[in-house]
Coordinates of C-alpha atoms and ligand atoms in Angstrom, one line a residue:
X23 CA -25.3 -5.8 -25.8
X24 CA -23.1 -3.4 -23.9
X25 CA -19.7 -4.9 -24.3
X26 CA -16.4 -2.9 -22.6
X27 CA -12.6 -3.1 -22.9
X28 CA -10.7 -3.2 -19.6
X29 CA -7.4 -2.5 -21.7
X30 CA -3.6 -2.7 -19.7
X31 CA -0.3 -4.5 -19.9
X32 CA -1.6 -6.7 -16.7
X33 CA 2.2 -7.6 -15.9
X34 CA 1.3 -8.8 -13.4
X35 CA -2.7 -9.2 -12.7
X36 CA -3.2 -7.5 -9.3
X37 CA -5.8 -7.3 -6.6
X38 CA -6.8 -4.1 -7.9
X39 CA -7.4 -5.1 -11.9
X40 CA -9.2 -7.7 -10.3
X41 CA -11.6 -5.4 -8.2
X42 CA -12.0 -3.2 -11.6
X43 CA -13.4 -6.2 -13.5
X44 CA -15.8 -7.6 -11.0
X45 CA -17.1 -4.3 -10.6
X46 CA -17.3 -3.8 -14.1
X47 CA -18.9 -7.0 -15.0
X48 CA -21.4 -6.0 -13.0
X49 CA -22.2 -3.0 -14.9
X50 CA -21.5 -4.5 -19.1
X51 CA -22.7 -7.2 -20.5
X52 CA -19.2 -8.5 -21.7
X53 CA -16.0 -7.3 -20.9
X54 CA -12.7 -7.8 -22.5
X55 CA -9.8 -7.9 -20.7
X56 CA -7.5 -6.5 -23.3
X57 CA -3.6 -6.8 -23.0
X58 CA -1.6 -4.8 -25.3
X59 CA 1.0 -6.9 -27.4
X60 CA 4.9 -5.4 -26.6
X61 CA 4.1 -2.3 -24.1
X62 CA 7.2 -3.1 -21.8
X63 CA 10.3 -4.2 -23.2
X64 CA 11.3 -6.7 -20.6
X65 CA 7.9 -7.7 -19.1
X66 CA 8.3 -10.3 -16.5
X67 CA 5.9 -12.5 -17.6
X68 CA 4.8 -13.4 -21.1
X69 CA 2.1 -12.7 -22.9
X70 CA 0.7 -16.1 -22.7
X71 CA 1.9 -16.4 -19.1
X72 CA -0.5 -13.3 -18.7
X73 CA -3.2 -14.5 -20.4
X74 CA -3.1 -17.3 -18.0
X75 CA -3.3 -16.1 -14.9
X76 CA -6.0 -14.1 -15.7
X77 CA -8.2 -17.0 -17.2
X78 CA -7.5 -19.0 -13.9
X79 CA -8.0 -16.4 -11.0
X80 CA -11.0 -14.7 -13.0
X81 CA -14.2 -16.6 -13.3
X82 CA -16.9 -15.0 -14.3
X83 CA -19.3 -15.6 -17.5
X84 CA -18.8 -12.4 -19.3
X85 CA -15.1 -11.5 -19.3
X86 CA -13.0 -12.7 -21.6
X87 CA -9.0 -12.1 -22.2
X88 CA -7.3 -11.0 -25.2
X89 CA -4.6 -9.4 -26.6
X90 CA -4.2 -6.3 -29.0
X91 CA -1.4 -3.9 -30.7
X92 CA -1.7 -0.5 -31.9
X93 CA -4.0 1.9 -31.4
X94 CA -6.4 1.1 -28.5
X95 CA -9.7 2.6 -29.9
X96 CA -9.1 0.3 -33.6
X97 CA -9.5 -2.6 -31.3
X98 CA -12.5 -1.8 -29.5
X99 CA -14.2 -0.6 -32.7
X100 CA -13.3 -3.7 -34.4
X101 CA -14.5 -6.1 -31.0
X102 CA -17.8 -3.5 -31.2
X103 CA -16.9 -1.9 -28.0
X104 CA -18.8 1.2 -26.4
X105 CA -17.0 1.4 -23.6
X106 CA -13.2 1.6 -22.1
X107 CA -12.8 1.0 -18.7
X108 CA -10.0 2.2 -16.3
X109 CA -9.1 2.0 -13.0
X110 CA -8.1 5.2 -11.3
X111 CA -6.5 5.4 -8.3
X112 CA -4.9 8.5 -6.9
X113 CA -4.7 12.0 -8.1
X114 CA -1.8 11.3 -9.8
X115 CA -3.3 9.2 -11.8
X116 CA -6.1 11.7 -13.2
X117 CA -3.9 13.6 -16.0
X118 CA -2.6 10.7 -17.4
X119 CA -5.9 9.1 -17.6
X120 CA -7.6 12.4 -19.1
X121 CA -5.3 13.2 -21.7
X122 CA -5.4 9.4 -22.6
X123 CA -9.1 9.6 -22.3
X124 CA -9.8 12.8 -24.3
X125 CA -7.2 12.0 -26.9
X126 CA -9.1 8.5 -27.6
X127 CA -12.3 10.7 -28.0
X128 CA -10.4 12.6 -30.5
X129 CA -9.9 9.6 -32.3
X130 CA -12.9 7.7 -32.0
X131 CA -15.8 10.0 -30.6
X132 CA -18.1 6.8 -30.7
X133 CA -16.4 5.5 -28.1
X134 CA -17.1 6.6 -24.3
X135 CA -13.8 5.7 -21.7
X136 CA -15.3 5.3 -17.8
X137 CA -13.5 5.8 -14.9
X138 CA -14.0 3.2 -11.8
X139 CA -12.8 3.9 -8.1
X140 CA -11.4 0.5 -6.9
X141 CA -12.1 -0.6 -3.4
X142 CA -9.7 1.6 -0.9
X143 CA -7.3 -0.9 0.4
X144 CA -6.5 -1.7 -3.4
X145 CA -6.1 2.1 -4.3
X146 CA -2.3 2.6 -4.0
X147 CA -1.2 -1.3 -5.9
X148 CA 0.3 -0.9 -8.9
X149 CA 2.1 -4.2 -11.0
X150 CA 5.6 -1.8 -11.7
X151 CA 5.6 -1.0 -7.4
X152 CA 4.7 -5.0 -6.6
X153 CA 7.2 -6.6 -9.0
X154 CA 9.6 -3.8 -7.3
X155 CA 8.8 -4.8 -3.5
X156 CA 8.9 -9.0 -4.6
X157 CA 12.1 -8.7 -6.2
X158 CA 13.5 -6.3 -3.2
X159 CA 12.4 -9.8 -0.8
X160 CA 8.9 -7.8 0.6
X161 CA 5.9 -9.5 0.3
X162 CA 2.8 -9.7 -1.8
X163 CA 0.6 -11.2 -0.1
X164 CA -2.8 -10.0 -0.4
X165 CA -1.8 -7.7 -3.1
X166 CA -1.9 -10.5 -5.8
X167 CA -3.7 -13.3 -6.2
X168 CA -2.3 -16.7 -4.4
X169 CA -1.4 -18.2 -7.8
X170 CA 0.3 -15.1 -9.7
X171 CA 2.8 -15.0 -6.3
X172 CA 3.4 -18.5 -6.8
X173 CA 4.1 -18.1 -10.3
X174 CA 6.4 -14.5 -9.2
X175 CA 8.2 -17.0 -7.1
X176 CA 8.8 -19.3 -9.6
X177 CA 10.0 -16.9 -11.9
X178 CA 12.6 -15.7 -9.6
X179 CA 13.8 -19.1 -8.6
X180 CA 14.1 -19.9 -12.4
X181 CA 16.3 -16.7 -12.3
X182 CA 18.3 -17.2 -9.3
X183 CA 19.2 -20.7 -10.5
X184 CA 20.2 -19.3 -14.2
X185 CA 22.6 -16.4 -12.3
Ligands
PNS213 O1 -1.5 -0.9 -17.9 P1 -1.3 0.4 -18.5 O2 0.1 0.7 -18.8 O3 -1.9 1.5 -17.6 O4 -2.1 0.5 -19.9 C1 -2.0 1.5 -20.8 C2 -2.7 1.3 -22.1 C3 -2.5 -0.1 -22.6 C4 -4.2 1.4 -21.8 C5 -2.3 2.3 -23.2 O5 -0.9 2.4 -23.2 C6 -2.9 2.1 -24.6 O6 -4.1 2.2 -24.8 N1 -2.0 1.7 -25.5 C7 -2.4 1.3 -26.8 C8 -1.9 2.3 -27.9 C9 -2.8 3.5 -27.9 O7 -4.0 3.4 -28.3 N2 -2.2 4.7 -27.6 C10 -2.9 6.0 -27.6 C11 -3.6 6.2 -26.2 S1 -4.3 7.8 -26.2

């Protein structure tokens, strides 16, 4: 049983996140979609609002969501993970990743971190740069899923009305 951890703060789930865990579904026998408890201090969705959207636009057999706090390689030892799965997307992305990458080796050699390429026209999303162009009155079409820009809308009407 090869089971990975696709670990982020999925605020929102994007296109791109999406792309990563098809792909690596493919690849693992389980993977969990793992979303770290408190990372952003105002988050614009909720965990539970998170957890949500992922459950309804990802279908498949053998992911599942959670949620986890503190140090990312206690969880996937304790879910009896072999793998951490990222995303990377540009070059700029590469020494985050590696120190991030080498520094969970450090602290838990047993556990091996893999690097996916996302499709192309999903390479340059991010949820910080979408929440940024929705808020700003662009659109996200195609970047999301249907129902998370719904839900983005939703939110912002529910703030509109409060201001
Ligand atoms: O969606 P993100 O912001 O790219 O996800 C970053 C995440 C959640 C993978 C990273 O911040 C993390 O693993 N945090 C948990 C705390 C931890 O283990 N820190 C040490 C990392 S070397």
């Amino acid at each position: 049983m090869r089971r990975a951890v696709y670990p982020g703060a999925f605020d929102p789930i994007t296109n791109g996140h999406i792309d990563i865990i098809e792909r690596s579904a493919r690849i693992f026998d389980e993977v969990i979609v793992a979303i770290l408890l408190n990372i952003e201090k105002q988050p614009m969705f909720s965990i539970e609002e998170r957890i949500d959207m992922i459950r309804s636009v990802v279908k498949l057999d053998n992911v599942r969501v959670d949620t986890f706090e503190g140090l990312l390689v206690h969880y996937a030892v304790a879910q009896n993970a072999e793998v951490i799965v990222r995303g990377i997307r540009a070059v700029s992305d590469y020494e985050y990743e590696l120190q991030m990458a080498l520094m969970n080796r450090r602290l838990e050699p047993r556990l091996e971190t893999v690097f996916m390429m996302r499709a192309e026209g999903y390479s340059y999303l991010s949820s910080r740069l979408i929440k940024e162009v929705f808020m700003l009155g662009g659109s996200v079409e195609g970047l999301v899923p249907g129902l998370v820009e719904q839900r983005m809308r939703a939110k912002q009407d529910a703030r509109t009305q409060r201001q």
